[in-house]
Amino acid sequence: MKGSVSKLGVEVVKKLVVLGDKQGTIKLSDLATEMGLSCEDTLIFLREWFPEGGGVEVYTSNNESLVDIDASSLEYMLPLTPSEWMGLYQLMDNLSPSQLDKNTALKSLHRKMSEGQAIHKVMGLLQEIEAWDQEINEKQQNHLKQLEAAIEARELIGITTIHHKNYQIFPCRIIHLEGKLSLIAEDMNDHCLLVVPMFELQDLAAVQSAKSPRVTAFEVEEFIAAIRSMSEKETRLILKIHDPQSVNLFPDHHFLGKPCMITNPQGDLIWAAYVEPCEDLFEWLIGLKGNVEILDPTKFKDDFLMYCEEKLRKVA
């Protein structure tokens, strides 16, 4: 069965429910009556939603048009996140026997989710994944706070990565590089700059030392610019920002190359900087709501609109 989500209006869903409750052979005229359609419109509906014929077969016998329906093929896949699956599972588990007896569809769904051993195993796995994701997010937030404090105090930090590599570093910047939140740091031994993606940080701890970082802020900026020039993902973003006093003009953990801001006579701010397009930057723009207008480049605007459409699709 196929059909676009946008077509799933209330009336269409009602007609699909009629089909889903059928099993076996039924006269086309009787099916049309139940669906509230003419025989011709019923055939059009069946061809539109079941173009390959799977689940529904129309044929003629003794000058009578018949429809053979296999209800087991009329199943729908829901693109649920682990949290949403767990929510559905818990919702079904909390229903009382009287509530289930009043609704045959809920009773059937409850039976599928409670009796299937595969479902139990999957739900257990999803719960582990959810707990792990929450733990990782909390851990990364703690790492961010520690690193930002160390950057401010110019302190030496010892880090261990998930690859079991150990470094003693002076944290310099936390920015998005190639779509990943990353730490730019100065190695204590050779004073070279290195990049460590934040998700690779396993542990970190302050190290007592009388040494100080040697790398300057200018050298860090040049280092970031060099990395971006190699990836060819950097673009010059130009925005018109209305009511600039009410919005955050500097997204967190983003390197803005050669920023420029000019106010026009209408009080709008023309904002420009070299940026690296990524989800977090798009989220910053979404957070500006109606206060921002993307002037250039067109490709960035198209990518941003596609991101917004995809986000809305997932929500819907």
C-alpha angles and dihedrals in degrees: 000000000000141000137138118269090234089065093058098102121159094264093049091050090051091054092048090051089055089054093045091056092055129089126179130000126342133171113261090229092054092047091049090053092051091048093047093239138113117256090253093050090047090056091048090050092050093048091049097050098033104034094156092049093239110152095005128063124180119200142150126246126173090351089303122119110228134187121210111203126193102196092188089069093055097087128138129215118218117206093221126167119232089259091051092049090051090048091053091046092051091045091055092045092054096053115111122232090249091054090050093048090056094056121044093192092055090045091053092047091048091051092051093049097043103039102041112096090201090057091052091052093047092048091051090051092047091052090052091049092048092050090047092050091050091048092049092049093050091046092050091049090053090049090051092053093048093048094046089051090049091050090052093047094039089233131165115248131193114216136187120199129211086255089062094249119144127211137172107214146165105231111228111170141355110212143145112266123177090347095308129103102242141182119232109203143167115238109233095218104049098011091230120145118247137182123228119181108229093233089062093061110108102170138351136185138175116261122209108234140146091214124106132206116269101195115098127223089248091056090050091053091048090050092052092046090051092052091049093048089056094049092048090213096115118108136178106248119199120191136179108217121196118207093007092184090069099052139063106254095188117059114216118261096004124127109226110200116211096344119203130185126187128174119219125213091263091061094253118137120229104210123190135172142142106261140171110238112233140138095271091054090050089050090053090054091048088052090058087062113182093353096084136066122185109225100174152053105029094208091056090050091050092048090049092050090049089051091051092048092050091049091051090047091055091048091049 
